[in-house]
Every structure is written in structure tokens, then in C-alpha cells.
């Protein structure tokens, strides 16, 4: 084992750090809005006479704050973190500098410009349409143009990664692509293909309509194009967390990845199956054929398979680590894992809650069973376990080694970071459990529940709602700790960092995998074929009955 | 830890892969049977409407509850910012109330006059998006007496959480 004393790829590290700073700013503001929403569920809209929705300069309503929460967390925090992380992972795995740093910074600049453009109407209450911006709710054109720039600019990240990969490939003909770079490339490729939906929605429907160039829009077609991107985006959030679980956490735990070939198979299946599944968000929609909904339900169950492979492989890797540390028995190896390491513990806690997120997700995917939970707070409970924990708590855990690694300064307090991770875990468990139960009782999502007149008719809801608030307060404390630790690390901490870039070796290495797993064309073609099978029939049906009959509304 | 040989790794992998395929397959087969053999389905293609002409288009020109057979009812509902319209147009209440006897089979026929709304009736599998330009339709049977809250579950503006109704089953 070699310990790196010199941090490599400093220039790429600065680019990644720029992405992380934007991501963290979004997490801070978006997270604060989440605090307000959780407290509203518990019946609290003000603290000591300070009203969240009346006394803040840029907050006009619950739903504007909810728009901020959604856009900043699921679009900005995730996307900016991921772009920075994947760039840094790739150059380190390939041991090849980014082909063009200038292009990398230009991509970042365009994303930031788009974000600022979209932020203006959100803050001025001209885009209170939530992050899904379903028409005929009609926001300021700046909102659509800004978000489009952010999404389209991410294509530049794929270009950067591919050019860097080709440089590496020329010098390393015949070698297997290192696993982290392989995974980063698949993540960006899958995401880029999937953004065709939202790009088409923006360019052909939303932007011309919001500029007044066309008078009406087709809300069902817009939803279909949105969810073409809207489900793959959850894998775009999740796969970078998987990269850490597969290629870094085993090393941090003192073990090895169990199976490199199985990890590659899982990622290739995500490339194939992440996209042709968006209709499972539209089971409850009118105007879409049963056969197409059910076909995409089949594919959605298909994409459960690589998640099960991941579950097995990651847990087997942890077991490998536990036994390498002297653990024995069926389960007692778990005790031997490095629970004192905050970066490790945060990520394992994220995995534990993700198991429940996955099970809940199966319920959502289950076609007619979805009738019980669709658009209820169950769904909110579900995605706070996935993007709000599996992804977010993992990214926090990654930053606990990556910020020291990039800044050269030791983490301010590992012990405080452990408290932070456990607080998030407990807060989220309470919060999410309450929302799942409330959803089964019929409580709707994206509603100002604390102020809803029908709450008075629902004593059972009232008995559970305080747990949403308690969980939210615990996560707020956890968030404050997180930012305190990071800020003190880069400002106050004097001791030099004692971290290395974690690179897990494999028990069963890439040489055990058939060579087809390292080819791109068959898998990319397969992905496009499955998309065509799943989406050509419903899109043809919707386009042939296209009716731009809905004018815009601004009910806020 | 001793490195397991390649064959035992393959055996571990296959021991996991087989149930990982079998379980989702069994689940989707169960769903297919319940949906297509037992009729517990989601809505499909249900008809279009011009959202600007909802008031003149039957059956939405006369929203409300009507009996169409023994124990069979149709509830024609128009969703608008921020209320369900299931009665005479001059009723401006944000809460709409419908009453049916127990054992009734009610077909809900719903559309939107403006933005997207969503209809969920508690303790039933009635759960539909209400999209302007489209007609949503589903049927449910009410055997247990009580008050069934129905809410709008898709964001439709700042008064979204005021949009609800109650179905009384007597």
C-alpha cells in the first residue's frame, strides 16, 4: 500500500472545488427551505415572531420556498457536485490530466451562468412552478432558458471526460478501463442521452411558449418529455454515490471490492435500463396506453436487477473488509468495520436507509399498486431516502475525505462529523417513516399541509405530523454541523491532511470479465434501441394528437 | 483474508443473481395478473377535450353526481384553481360534498379547466392526474360507510391546499 504524499491533478482539483462550492451553497439555501417545510408540517410557520413566509426578503410563499428547495437540491446540489466529482475521479483513475482545462472551466462557467439566470425569476417570485415546472403553469422565460443552459452545459462534461479517456486509450491500448473512470463515463453518457427529453421539452414547448411565440402548449406531451429525463436523473444522482461505494468505500473500510466484473455489468445495465422507464411516473396520467405503461413497468423492474447486484457486491466488499480486520462469524464482522471513520460511517448509514428507499421505490414502480401512493407524501418519504440520504449523505461522506485531500488540511473534527452523520440518519429515519405512513393515509405531497383546512378532519395525520418536524429539526442540526465542519476545516484547521485518494482493489479483478464489457458501441446501441421501443409509440401517439390548446396560468 | 478461488466467486455471484432475477419476475407477473385478469388497473387512453370549452362540452356542461343505474353513479367533476366543481356553477365553496349510499359503484369523470390537478380519494385506489386537454376516468365501489376525503395532490398555485372535497357513503 502506498500513501500519496503529493496531491495530484491540482488544476483539476481547483475545477472540482469550484463545482463543490456552488453545490454546497445550493445545499445550504435549499436545505434551509426544507427546514421551513418540515416545520410547517408540524404546524410551525414562525419562530419567536419571525415568520418564514412574511419576514424574509426573497420569500413570498410556501410554494416559492418549495420551488427553491427542489431546484437547489435536486438540480443544483446534485448536478454541480456530480460534475466536479466525476471529472476528478476520472483524471485520477486514468492518471491522465483533463484534455482541456479551459474547456472544463468554460463548461462550468456556462452552467453557473444558466443557474444565475434561473435564480433571478425564482427569487422574484416569477417562477413559482416547482422543479417540475408542469405547464400550463407559466414561469418567466429566464427560468426555462437558465435551466436549459445548465442541462445543456453538462454535455460539455461528457465531452471533457471522453476526450480525456481517448487520450488514455491511445497510450493504453488493450488495457481494461479503470473501474472508476468506466463508471464515470457510463454515468455521464447515460445522463447525456436522457437529457434529450428535457432539452426537447424546453426548446420546442416551454421556451417558445413562455416568450409568447406560440399561444398554447400541450401539458401531457410536456410531462412525457419531462419524465423521459426525470427518471434517469435519479440514476444520474445515484451512480456517482455507487462509484464511491464500489471503488472507494471498500478501501476506506480496509478491504477490497468483491467483484469488479459484476460492478461493470451493473453499470452497463444502468446504461441500458435507466432511460426507458420514465412512464412509471405517469401511471396515473390519462391519455397514455396501458400497454406502454406496462412495458415501462417491466423495464423498471429490470433496472431493479443491477441495484440488487450492487447491494450484493457492496455488502460482500464490506464483509471482505470486516474479515480483513479480524472479524468472524456470520454477522459479527460488521462490528469490526471502521465505525470511527466519519467518511465511512456516513456512507454506510446512507446505504442502510437506501435499502428502504429501494423497497419503497418498488411499490411506486408496481403499476397498479402505485394507485395507493401516487403523489402522496409516501413519495416524498421515498425520495428523501434516495436523493436525500443515499446520495446526499454519501456526498457528505465523500467530502469528509475529499475536502481535506484537496485543501491539504486535516478534517476539523472527525468526531463531530460522526455526530453529523448519525444525526442525519436518525432525523431522516423519523422524517421519512412519518411521511411514508402519512402517504398511506392519503396525505398529498407538495401541499402546505400545516395550513390545509382538511387537516382538521384528519386526527390520525395530526398524530404523526410532529415527527416530520422533529426529523426536519434533527437534519437542520446535522446540516449546520456539516457546514461548520467544512468551513472550519478550510479556515481554522492547521494540521496537514492525512488522507489518501481511496482506490479499492478487487478480489475478482477486471481480468475475470469478458472483453465485451469494455466495449462501448454495443451497449450504447442497446440503450438507444430500448429507448426507441419504450418511447416511440407513446410519443408518436401524443404528437399525432398534438393540441397546443392550453394557455399559460400564473396562480401564485 | 484468503482470496477465494475464481470458481467459488462465480458460485457466490450466481447464488445471488438467480433470486435477483426470480423475485422481480414473480412480482411483475403478480402485478400483470392483478391488472389484466382481475381488473385492478390504472387509467389508459380516456378521451380528449378542448380545455377552453369545458363548460359547453358534455358531460362537463352539467357537473355533479347522477344515478345511472341501480347502485351505479357517475360523478362528473371539473377541476379548477382551486376547487372541485361537482355542483351548480354558482356554488363558490372550496369544499365540495357528494353523497352516495353504501354499495354504490361510482364512475369519476374528471377534467381540468386550467392547470394540472390531481385527484386522490383516501382509502380507495382512485388516484388520477387531471390534465387539461385530457379526460380522466375511473370506477370505484364504496361498501364501507364513512366520510372519504378527496384532495388535490398536484401543485396548482398558492391556494392548492384549499382544494378538497368529501364523499359521504351512507
XYZ file of C-alpha atoms in Angstrom:
726
model
C 0.000 0.000 0.000
C 1.429 3.359 -0.966
C 0.431 6.563 0.707
C 0.334 9.513 -1.594
C 2.150 12.399 -0.063
C 1.720 14.701 -3.038
C -1.780 15.545 -4.172
C -2.053 15.077 -7.906
C -4.045 16.937 -10.519
C -4.160 20.211 -8.600
C -5.611 22.120 -11.562
C -8.465 19.628 -11.963
C -8.875 19.764 -8.180
C -9.495 23.510 -8.374
C -12.125 22.972 -11.081
C -13.791 20.294 -8.947
C -13.642 22.610 -5.925
C -15.429 25.340 -7.882
C -18.228 22.876 -8.643
C -18.364 21.823 -4.975
C -18.612 25.432 -3.744
C -21.671 26.089 -5.945
C -23.167 22.739 -4.905
C -22.660 23.458 -1.204
C -24.161 26.944 -1.474
C -27.240 25.352 -3.062
C -27.363 22.716 -0.333
C -27.278 25.395 2.369
C -30.085 27.554 0.953
C -32.185 24.647 -0.322
C -31.762 22.818 2.968
C -32.921 25.847 4.952
C -36.110 25.936 2.863
C -36.575 22.265 3.756
C -36.447 23.195 7.429
C -39.322 25.623 6.893
C -41.374 22.960 5.097
C -40.802 20.284 7.737
C -41.800 22.773 10.437
C -44.942 23.721 8.514
C -45.982 20.066 8.580
C -45.641 20.225 12.353
C -47.774 23.378 12.407
C -44.955 25.890 12.850
C -44.660 28.813 10.403
C -42.726 31.208 12.602
C -40.200 31.144 15.405
C -40.215 33.870 18.102
C -42.407 36.067 15.945
C -40.200 35.627 12.876
C -42.383 34.379 10.037
C -40.668 32.293 7.363
C -43.020 33.417 4.637
C -43.508 37.073 5.563
C -40.254 38.309 7.115
C -37.679 37.106 4.589
C -36.862 39.477 1.727
C -36.867 36.889 -1.078
C -39.517 34.510 0.197
C -43.068 35.241 -0.891
C -44.887 31.960 -0.221
C -44.601 28.342 0.888
C -44.637 27.256 -2.736
C -41.893 29.652 -3.796
C -39.750 28.271 -0.973
C -40.671 24.761 -2.160
C -39.546 25.696 -5.677
C -36.217 26.850 -4.241
C -35.927 23.650 -2.193
C -36.497 21.422 -5.212
C -34.433 23.317 -7.761
C -31.477 23.954 -5.450
C -31.316 20.425 -4.051
C -32.248 18.025 -6.829
C -30.966 20.102 -9.734
C -28.095 22.236 -8.408
C -26.599 20.461 -5.371
C -26.610 17.109 -7.138
C -25.594 18.192 -10.643
C -22.775 20.518 -9.613
C -21.353 18.054 -7.081
C -21.528 15.229 -9.602
C -19.863 17.133 -12.444
C -16.942 18.143 -10.205
C -16.668 14.695 -8.647
C -16.756 12.745 -11.923
C -14.101 14.969 -13.502
C -11.798 14.479 -10.525
C -12.484 10.738 -10.260
C -11.785 10.234 -13.961
C -8.470 12.066 -14.157
C -7.270 10.230 -11.047
C -8.406 6.816 -12.246
C -6.877 7.274 -15.693
C -3.853 9.093 -14.274
C -4.302 11.411 -17.208
C -4.844 15.172 -16.966
C -8.062 16.658 -18.333
C -7.625 17.140 -22.093
C -8.582 20.814 -21.949
C -8.824 22.665 -18.676
C -10.018 25.760 -20.493
C -12.953 23.825 -21.947
C -13.630 22.389 -18.488
C -13.821 25.869 -16.971
C -15.944 27.150 -19.877
C -18.415 24.313 -19.202
C -18.514 25.221 -15.527
C -18.974 28.911 -16.407
C -21.920 28.165 -18.695
C -23.598 26.019 -16.024
C -23.119 28.754 -13.423
C -24.441 31.404 -15.833
C -27.549 29.307 -16.508
C -28.067 28.822 -12.799
C -27.854 32.555 -12.076
C -30.249 33.261 -14.942
C -32.808 30.839 -13.495
C -32.288 32.145 -9.962
C -33.478 35.663 -10.833
C -37.136 34.774 -11.577
C -37.272 32.216 -8.753
C -36.204 34.837 -6.201
C -38.522 37.492 -7.648
C -41.465 35.056 -7.381
C -41.823 34.858 -11.168
C -41.186 31.114 -11.378
C -43.166 29.544 -8.537
C -43.733 26.413 -10.602
C -41.705 23.890 -8.521
C -38.778 21.997 -10.027
C -41.080 20.025 -12.325
C -42.467 23.239 -13.967
C -45.507 21.377 -15.347
C -47.283 23.580 -17.879
C -49.733 25.253 -18.169
C -48.177 26.857 -15.085
C -46.151 29.525 -16.861
C -42.961 30.992 -15.439
C -40.676 33.733 -16.685
C -38.724 32.692 -19.829
C -35.490 33.282 -17.886
C -36.311 30.268 -15.708
C -36.623 27.903 -18.662
C -33.641 29.387 -20.532
C -31.439 29.271 -17.441
C -32.283 25.665 -16.592
C -31.789 24.663 -20.227
C -28.298 26.185 -20.180
C -27.416 24.251 -17.019
C -28.575 20.966 -18.546
C -27.073 21.515 -21.994
C -23.766 22.650 -20.475
C -23.451 19.296 -18.677
C -22.948 17.770 -22.128
C -19.594 19.577 -22.020
C -18.602 17.463 -19.024
C -19.175 14.318 -21.099
C -17.044 15.809 -23.887
C -14.251 16.531 -21.379
C -14.362 13.004 -19.989
C -14.484 11.337 -23.403
C -11.548 13.370 -24.782
C -9.506 12.548 -21.684
C -10.462 8.877 -21.999
C -9.409 8.801 -25.668
C -6.011 10.250 -24.707
C -5.626 7.492 -22.124
C -6.857 4.842 -24.546
C -4.235 5.768 -27.174
C -1.473 5.195 -24.636
C -3.074 2.092 -23.092
C -4.373 0.015 -25.985
C -5.766 -3.303 -24.822
C -5.925 -2.388 -21.132
C -9.210 -2.538 -19.277
C -10.614 0.890 -18.462
C -10.022 1.510 -14.741
C -13.306 0.903 -12.936
C -13.937 4.428 -11.545
C -13.387 6.017 -14.960
C -15.541 3.351 -16.635
C -18.343 4.150 -14.194
C -17.946 7.922 -14.550
C -18.137 7.663 -18.347
C -21.260 5.487 -18.190
C -22.913 7.899 -15.768
C -22.292 10.920 -17.988
C -23.180 9.051 -21.186
C -26.477 7.801 -19.749
C -27.293 11.279 -18.429
C -26.474 12.974 -21.717
C -28.704 10.619 -23.719
C -31.520 11.094 -21.224
C -31.377 14.905 -21.379
C -32.782 14.734 -24.915
C -36.258 14.711 -23.323
C -35.940 17.843 -21.238
C -33.980 19.610 -23.971
C -36.794 18.914 -26.460
C -39.439 19.996 -23.943
C -37.616 23.275 -23.315
C -36.675 24.101 -26.909
C -39.912 23.113 -28.659
C -42.569 23.708 -25.993
C -41.601 25.777 -22.963
C -39.247 28.454 -24.265
C -41.260 29.482 -27.376
C -44.453 29.434 -25.314
C -43.048 31.466 -22.414
C -41.649 34.023 -24.899
C -45.114 34.353 -26.458
C -44.024 32.938 -29.844
C -46.758 30.298 -29.618
C -50.023 30.791 -27.766
C -50.549 27.425 -26.157
C -48.934 24.203 -25.067
C -49.712 20.511 -24.635
C -49.412 19.631 -20.924
C -49.379 15.834 -21.408
C -46.619 15.895 -24.028
C -44.591 18.238 -21.797
C -44.946 15.799 -18.885
C -43.904 12.873 -21.061
C -40.774 14.674 -22.274
C -40.017 15.833 -18.723
C -40.151 12.296 -17.307
C -38.057 10.982 -20.200
C -35.270 12.834 -18.365
C -36.892 12.859 -14.943
C -36.352 9.233 -14.071
C -32.840 8.775 -15.490
C -31.890 11.857 -13.489
C -32.316 9.808 -10.307
C -29.706 7.353 -11.607
C -27.530 10.326 -12.567
C -27.645 11.265 -8.858
C -27.226 7.727 -7.605
C -24.470 6.321 -9.824
C -21.784 8.725 -8.510
C -22.669 7.515 -4.991
C -22.305 3.949 -6.304
C -18.870 4.883 -7.695
C -17.838 5.749 -4.162
C -19.472 2.629 -2.673
C -17.804 0.335 -5.206
C -14.390 1.865 -5.739
C -13.615 3.885 -2.596
C -15.565 2.685 0.457
C -14.050 -0.857 0.352
C -10.598 0.735 0.547
C -11.671 3.106 3.328
C -13.001 0.076 5.182
C -9.692 -1.751 4.804
C -10.866 -4.336 2.293
C -11.321 -4.950 -1.389
C -14.152 -4.755 -3.876
C -15.638 -8.246 -4.139
C -16.265 -8.401 -7.885
C -15.074 -5.900 -10.472
C -16.817 -7.715 -13.391
C -20.156 -7.731 -11.579
C -19.776 -3.998 -10.926
C -19.210 -3.394 -14.634
C -22.254 -5.495 -15.534
C -24.388 -3.479 -13.098
C -23.301 -0.165 -14.615
C -23.840 -1.375 -18.171
C -27.354 -2.455 -17.177
C -27.942 1.025 -15.775
C -26.885 2.428 -19.147
C -29.378 0.116 -20.860
C -32.315 0.401 -18.488
C -32.234 3.793 -16.731
C -33.974 5.681 -19.511
C -36.877 3.626 -20.994
C -38.748 3.775 -17.655
C -39.996 7.380 -17.306
C -43.653 6.471 -17.861
C -43.745 4.868 -14.415
C -44.091 8.446 -13.150
C -47.194 8.718 -15.341
C -49.151 5.584 -14.399
C -51.891 7.892 -13.087
C -51.954 10.056 -16.239
C -54.835 9.989 -18.701
C -54.080 9.705 -22.409
C -51.333 7.040 -22.308
C -51.924 3.458 -23.468
C -51.987 0.660 -20.871
C -49.528 -1.373 -22.937
C -46.900 1.382 -22.916
C -47.298 1.978 -19.197
C -46.938 -1.722 -18.514
C -43.960 -2.154 -20.846
C -42.105 0.571 -18.958
C -43.135 -1.088 -15.679
C -41.339 -4.203 -16.974
C -38.199 -2.200 -17.736
C -38.438 -0.547 -14.309
C -38.378 -3.970 -12.683
C -35.428 -4.721 -14.950
C -33.481 -1.809 -13.530
C -34.086 -3.252 -10.058
C -31.735 -6.084 -11.032
C -28.496 -4.029 -11.237
C -29.484 -2.431 -7.926
C -29.660 -5.910 -6.378
C -26.264 -6.723 -7.902
C -24.926 -3.554 -6.300
C -26.417 -4.473 -2.933
C -24.700 -7.870 -3.025
C -21.367 -6.619 -4.283
C -21.093 -3.683 -1.881
C -22.101 -5.732 1.166
C -19.728 -8.549 0.111
C -16.960 -5.930 -0.126
C -17.771 -4.663 3.359
C -17.693 -8.250 4.610
C -14.308 -8.673 2.936
C -13.123 -5.601 4.852
C -14.644 -6.759 8.138
C -12.906 -10.132 7.856
C -9.637 -8.494 6.798
C -9.854 -6.541 10.070
C -10.192 -9.755 12.052
C -13.957 -10.114 12.026
C -15.518 -13.565 12.094
C -18.915 -15.224 12.113
C -21.995 -14.550 10.002
C -22.606 -11.018 11.215
C -20.037 -10.082 13.838
C -17.577 -8.902 11.137
C -19.845 -5.830 10.986
C -18.577 -4.680 14.383
C -15.004 -4.678 13.089
C -15.721 -2.134 10.367
C -14.159 1.324 10.933
C -17.203 2.944 12.533
C -14.931 5.631 13.969
C -14.221 6.985 10.474
C -16.838 9.629 9.663
C -16.433 9.388 5.890
C -17.003 5.622 6.016
C -19.834 5.751 8.547
C -21.759 8.471 6.699
C -21.722 6.377 3.541
C -22.714 3.102 5.225
C -25.599 4.851 7.011
C -26.625 6.198 3.599
C -26.628 2.620 2.261
C -28.795 1.360 5.118
C -31.535 3.930 4.542
C -31.209 3.395 0.797
C -32.321 -0.214 1.240
C -35.666 1.116 2.472
C -35.716 3.681 -0.316
C -35.296 0.866 -2.816
C -38.110 -1.201 -1.344
C -40.429 1.815 -1.353
C -39.387 2.508 -4.915
C -40.577 -0.954 -5.912
C -44.011 -0.062 -4.582
C -44.022 3.108 -6.705
C -42.894 1.098 -9.732
C -45.620 -1.510 -9.282
C -48.063 -0.196 -11.884
C -51.494 -0.549 -10.222
C -50.132 -0.633 -6.643
C -48.893 2.887 -7.358
C -52.561 3.986 -7.155
C -52.255 3.720 -3.381
C -49.266 6.052 -3.095
C -49.065 8.197 -6.237
C -48.479 11.873 -5.390
C -48.943 11.255 -1.684
C -46.362 12.100 0.953
C -45.207 8.465 0.659
C -43.315 9.579 -2.456
C -41.720 12.448 -0.530
C -40.635 9.973 2.148
C -39.242 7.727 -0.598
C -37.059 10.248 -2.386
C -35.712 11.742 0.811
C -34.270 8.268 1.463
C -32.805 8.092 -2.033
C -31.637 11.514 -3.187
C -31.887 12.996 0.310
C -29.829 10.279 2.003
C -28.309 7.624 -0.282
C -26.999 10.448 -2.461
C -26.682 13.417 -0.110
C -25.241 11.644 2.934
C -22.827 9.765 0.654
C -21.684 13.030 -0.946
C -21.206 14.461 2.556
C -19.123 11.404 3.459
C -17.057 11.828 0.287
C -16.391 15.478 1.163
C -15.075 14.360 4.560
C -12.018 12.926 2.816
C -12.062 14.975 -0.387
C -12.071 18.457 1.197
C -9.013 17.569 3.340
C -7.422 15.949 0.289
C -7.990 18.981 -1.940
C -7.218 21.633 0.680
C -4.340 19.778 2.296
C -5.858 20.460 5.722
C -6.984 17.809 8.176
C -10.727 17.434 8.782
C -11.567 19.835 11.608
C -13.195 17.159 13.754
C -13.834 13.558 12.789
C -15.871 13.094 15.970
C -18.186 15.999 15.153
C -18.541 14.591 11.647
C -19.651 11.268 13.141
C -22.279 13.105 15.184
C -23.372 14.866 11.999
C -23.815 11.618 10.058
C -25.751 9.860 12.825
C -27.963 12.921 13.363
C -28.853 12.928 9.668
C -29.557 9.207 9.785
C -31.849 9.405 12.821
C -33.569 12.599 11.663
C -34.202 11.171 8.225
C -35.452 7.861 9.606
C -38.084 9.696 11.710
C -38.971 12.150 8.940
C -39.230 9.579 6.185
C -41.098 6.992 8.233
C -43.702 9.610 9.155
C -44.134 10.720 5.543
C -44.487 7.141 4.290
C -47.212 6.455 6.854
C -48.993 9.733 6.132
C -48.916 8.895 2.436
C -50.632 5.565 3.070
C -53.274 7.555 4.952
C -53.827 9.661 1.825
C -51.925 12.843 2.645
C -50.968 14.642 -0.592
C -47.439 15.748 -1.440
C -46.338 19.291 -2.408
C -49.028 20.882 -0.243
C -48.870 23.421 2.591
C -50.279 20.783 4.928
C -49.948 22.825 8.122
C -52.372 25.371 6.646
C -54.720 22.993 4.845
C -58.340 23.211 6.021
C -58.820 19.439 5.609
C -56.152 18.757 8.234
C -58.865 19.367 10.856
C -60.743 16.310 9.513
C -57.717 14.020 9.970
C -56.808 13.314 13.607
C -54.622 10.395 12.559
C -52.490 12.654 10.343
C -52.183 15.121 13.196
C -50.741 12.474 15.482
C -47.926 11.637 13.016
C -47.109 15.090 11.604
C -44.944 16.226 14.572
C -42.394 13.531 13.629
C -41.909 15.243 10.266
C -40.980 18.401 12.167
C -38.721 16.590 14.666
C -36.900 14.784 11.857
C -36.547 18.071 9.985
C -35.060 19.805 13.038
C -32.545 16.971 13.524
C -31.499 17.240 9.881
C -31.192 21.014 10.261
C -28.824 20.491 13.202
C -26.947 17.929 11.129
C -26.708 20.369 8.220
C -25.387 23.133 10.458
C -22.751 20.747 11.840
C -21.793 19.717 8.314
C -21.181 23.270 7.132
C -19.418 24.183 10.375
C -17.020 21.245 9.969
C -16.247 22.051 6.328
C -15.762 25.779 6.936
C -13.538 25.200 9.969
C -11.548 22.613 8.005
C -10.593 25.061 5.278
C -10.149 28.072 7.585
C -9.071 27.047 11.084
C -7.574 23.593 10.703
C -3.785 23.787 10.761
C -2.716 20.156 10.769
C -1.807 18.723 7.359
C -4.300 16.314 5.838
C -3.612 12.648 6.459
C -5.825 11.207 3.739
C -5.116 9.366 0.555
C -7.244 9.038 -2.544
C -9.083 5.744 -1.849
C -8.623 3.228 -4.668
C -10.077 -0.174 -3.888
C -8.508 -3.220 -5.452
C -10.779 -6.133 -6.318
C -10.929 -9.699 -5.077
C -12.126 -10.680 -8.549
C -10.479 -8.162 -10.863
C -11.245 -6.852 -14.357
C -9.239 -9.690 -15.903
C -12.106 -12.001 -14.848
C -14.524 -10.053 -17.055
C -15.204 -10.821 -20.722
C -13.815 -8.182 -23.089
C -17.255 -7.138 -24.335
C -17.738 -5.370 -21.025
C -15.087 -2.866 -22.113
C -16.657 -2.007 -25.445
C -18.950 0.974 -25.811
C -20.781 0.645 -29.088
C -22.971 -2.434 -28.387
C -24.192 -1.018 -25.090
C -24.886 2.460 -26.445
C -26.792 0.960 -29.375
C -28.693 -1.309 -26.981
C -29.638 1.687 -24.879
C -30.971 3.580 -27.905
C -32.926 0.520 -29.111
C -34.652 0.074 -25.735
C -35.464 3.800 -25.632
C -36.989 3.538 -29.108
C -39.103 0.514 -28.125
C -40.343 2.243 -24.982
C -40.839 5.771 -26.236
C -41.545 5.833 -29.972
C -45.137 4.504 -29.679
C -46.325 6.864 -26.909
C -44.549 9.872 -28.439
C -45.962 9.148 -31.892
C -49.442 8.821 -30.385
C -49.100 12.077 -28.477
C -47.570 14.003 -31.380
C -50.258 12.802 -33.780
C -52.937 14.185 -31.468
C -50.878 17.235 -30.500
C -53.056 20.081 -29.309
C -51.407 23.325 -28.210
C -54.661 24.323 -26.555
C -53.547 25.293 -23.052
C -52.755 28.975 -22.489
C -50.468 29.859 -19.573
C -51.576 30.423 -15.968
C -49.919 32.177 -13.050
C -51.897 31.119 -9.965
C -49.319 32.412 -7.467
C -8.425 -12.740 4.199
C -7.619 -15.640 1.927
C -8.516 -14.956 -1.688
C -11.385 -17.249 -2.721
C -10.708 -19.037 -5.988
C -12.420 -17.811 -9.117
C -14.928 -20.666 -9.197
C -16.230 -20.008 -5.700
C -16.642 -16.306 -6.607
C -18.726 -17.350 -9.612
C -20.833 -19.586 -7.350
C -21.463 -16.732 -4.915
C -22.385 -14.454 -7.804
C -24.818 -16.917 -9.342
C -26.347 -17.753 -5.981
C -27.274 -14.088 -5.729
C -28.141 -13.486 -9.386
C -30.764 -16.232 -9.633
C -33.098 -14.934 -6.896
C -32.361 -11.374 -8.038
C -33.987 -12.299 -11.328
C -36.660 -14.605 -9.917
C -38.030 -12.152 -7.345
C -38.684 -9.191 -9.691
C -40.094 -11.584 -12.313
C -42.507 -13.085 -9.772
C -43.564 -9.612 -8.659
C -44.249 -8.318 -12.155
C -46.213 -11.481 -13.010
C -48.377 -10.933 -9.921
C -48.925 -7.310 -10.975
C -49.838 -8.337 -14.523
C -52.420 -10.843 -13.252
C -53.986 -8.336 -10.849
C -54.089 -5.642 -13.532
C -55.230 -7.515 -16.607
C -57.016 -10.615 -15.245
C -58.551 -9.133 -12.074
C -59.190 -5.661 -13.467
C -57.297 -3.622 -10.865
C -55.834 -1.273 -13.432
C -54.623 2.255 -13.998
C -56.343 4.514 -16.499
C -55.420 4.284 -20.165
C -56.434 6.426 -23.135
C -59.599 8.075 -21.892
C -60.556 10.840 -24.305
C -59.598 14.405 -25.109
C -61.357 17.713 -24.640
C -60.699 21.338 -25.545
C -59.794 22.919 -22.182
C -61.214 26.278 -23.330
C -64.651 24.722 -23.997
C -65.106 22.566 -20.882
C -68.292 24.456 -19.889
C -70.021 23.617 -23.173
C -68.730 20.050 -23.600
C -70.882 17.191 -22.272
C -70.805 15.767 -19.695
C -68.895 18.675 -18.142
C -71.604 21.194 -19.029
C -73.553 19.706 -16.100
C -71.047 18.716 -13.402
C -72.383 16.751 -10.454
C -73.437 13.342 -9.237
C -76.119 11.424 -11.106
C -77.537 7.939 -10.794
C -77.137 5.878 -13.956
C -78.452 2.514 -12.747
C -79.192 0.501 -9.631
C -76.364 1.307 -7.234
C -74.451 2.931 -10.093
C -73.494 6.581 -10.202
C -71.472 8.954 -12.330
C -69.589 11.805 -10.671
C -68.727 14.452 -13.263
C -66.178 16.822 -11.772
C -64.374 19.844 -13.185
C -61.098 20.798 -11.525
C -60.213 24.472 -11.464
C -57.983 26.815 -9.480
C -58.545 25.996 -6.523
C -61.650 23.884 -6.173
C -63.510 20.846 -7.411
C -66.700 21.757 -9.231
C -69.266 18.988 -8.831
C -72.416 21.043 -8.366
C -74.200 24.059 -9.790
C -71.831 26.732 -11.088
C -72.999 29.341 -8.565
C -71.709 27.278 -5.621
C -68.397 29.007 -4.854
C -67.428 26.872 -1.873
C -63.910 25.458 -1.941
C -65.209 22.277 -0.345
C -67.452 20.069 -2.434
C -69.559 17.301 -0.924
C -71.025 14.261 -2.629
C -73.251 11.609 -1.039
C -73.893 8.035 -2.220
C -75.460 5.020 -0.471
C -73.229 2.139 0.589
C -72.621 -0.496 -2.048
C -72.542 2.149 -4.769
C -70.297 1.874 -7.776
C -69.189 5.361 -8.756
C -67.500 6.301 -12.026
C -65.488 9.505 -11.700
C -65.190 11.514 -14.911
C -62.888 14.467 -14.378
C -61.107 17.133 -16.383
C -59.373 20.437 -15.737
C -60.327 23.864 -16.952
C -56.892 25.412 -16.283
C -53.717 23.824 -14.870
C -52.838 20.258 -13.893
C -54.568 18.961 -10.763
C -54.648 15.532 -9.139
C -57.493 13.559 -7.565
C -56.955 11.091 -4.742
C -59.760 9.671 -2.616
C -58.496 8.345 0.695
C -58.758 4.616 1.414
C -59.529 3.818 -2.231
C -57.422 3.239 -5.305
C -58.929 6.299 -7.003
C -55.810 8.270 -7.861
C -55.575 10.179 -11.128
C -53.759 13.085 -12.661
C -56.206 15.646 -14.030
C -54.557 17.184 -17.092
C -56.076 19.975 -19.205
C -56.999 18.636 -22.625
C -57.500 15.105 -21.281
C -60.421 13.348 -19.598
C -59.640 11.141 -16.586
C -61.934 8.278 -15.719
C -62.005 5.541 -13.107
C -64.569 3.489 -11.187
C -64.645 2.540 -7.518
C -67.079 0.655 -5.303
C -67.916 2.003 -1.854
C -69.022 -0.718 0.578
C -67.887 0.826 3.854
C -69.873 3.825 5.161
C -67.961 6.895 6.196
C -66.518 10.189 5.005
C -63.896 9.883 2.275
C -61.671 12.941 1.939
C -60.546 13.773 -1.565
C -57.774 16.274 -2.130
C -55.941 17.908 -4.983
C -52.487 16.315 -4.968
C -50.737 18.246 -7.723
C -49.462 21.768 -7.127
C -51.881 24.188 -8.773
C -50.917 27.538 -7.249
C -50.751 29.176 -3.850
C -54.244 28.026 -2.871
C -53.573 24.386 -3.762
C -54.000 23.152 -0.186
C -57.509 24.651 -0.017
C -58.771 22.381 -2.795
C -60.653 19.412 -1.366
C -63.967 17.668 -1.003
C -65.688 14.925 0.945
C -67.549 11.905 -0.367
C -70.123 10.672 2.150
C -71.028 6.992 1.952
C -74.218 6.363 3.947
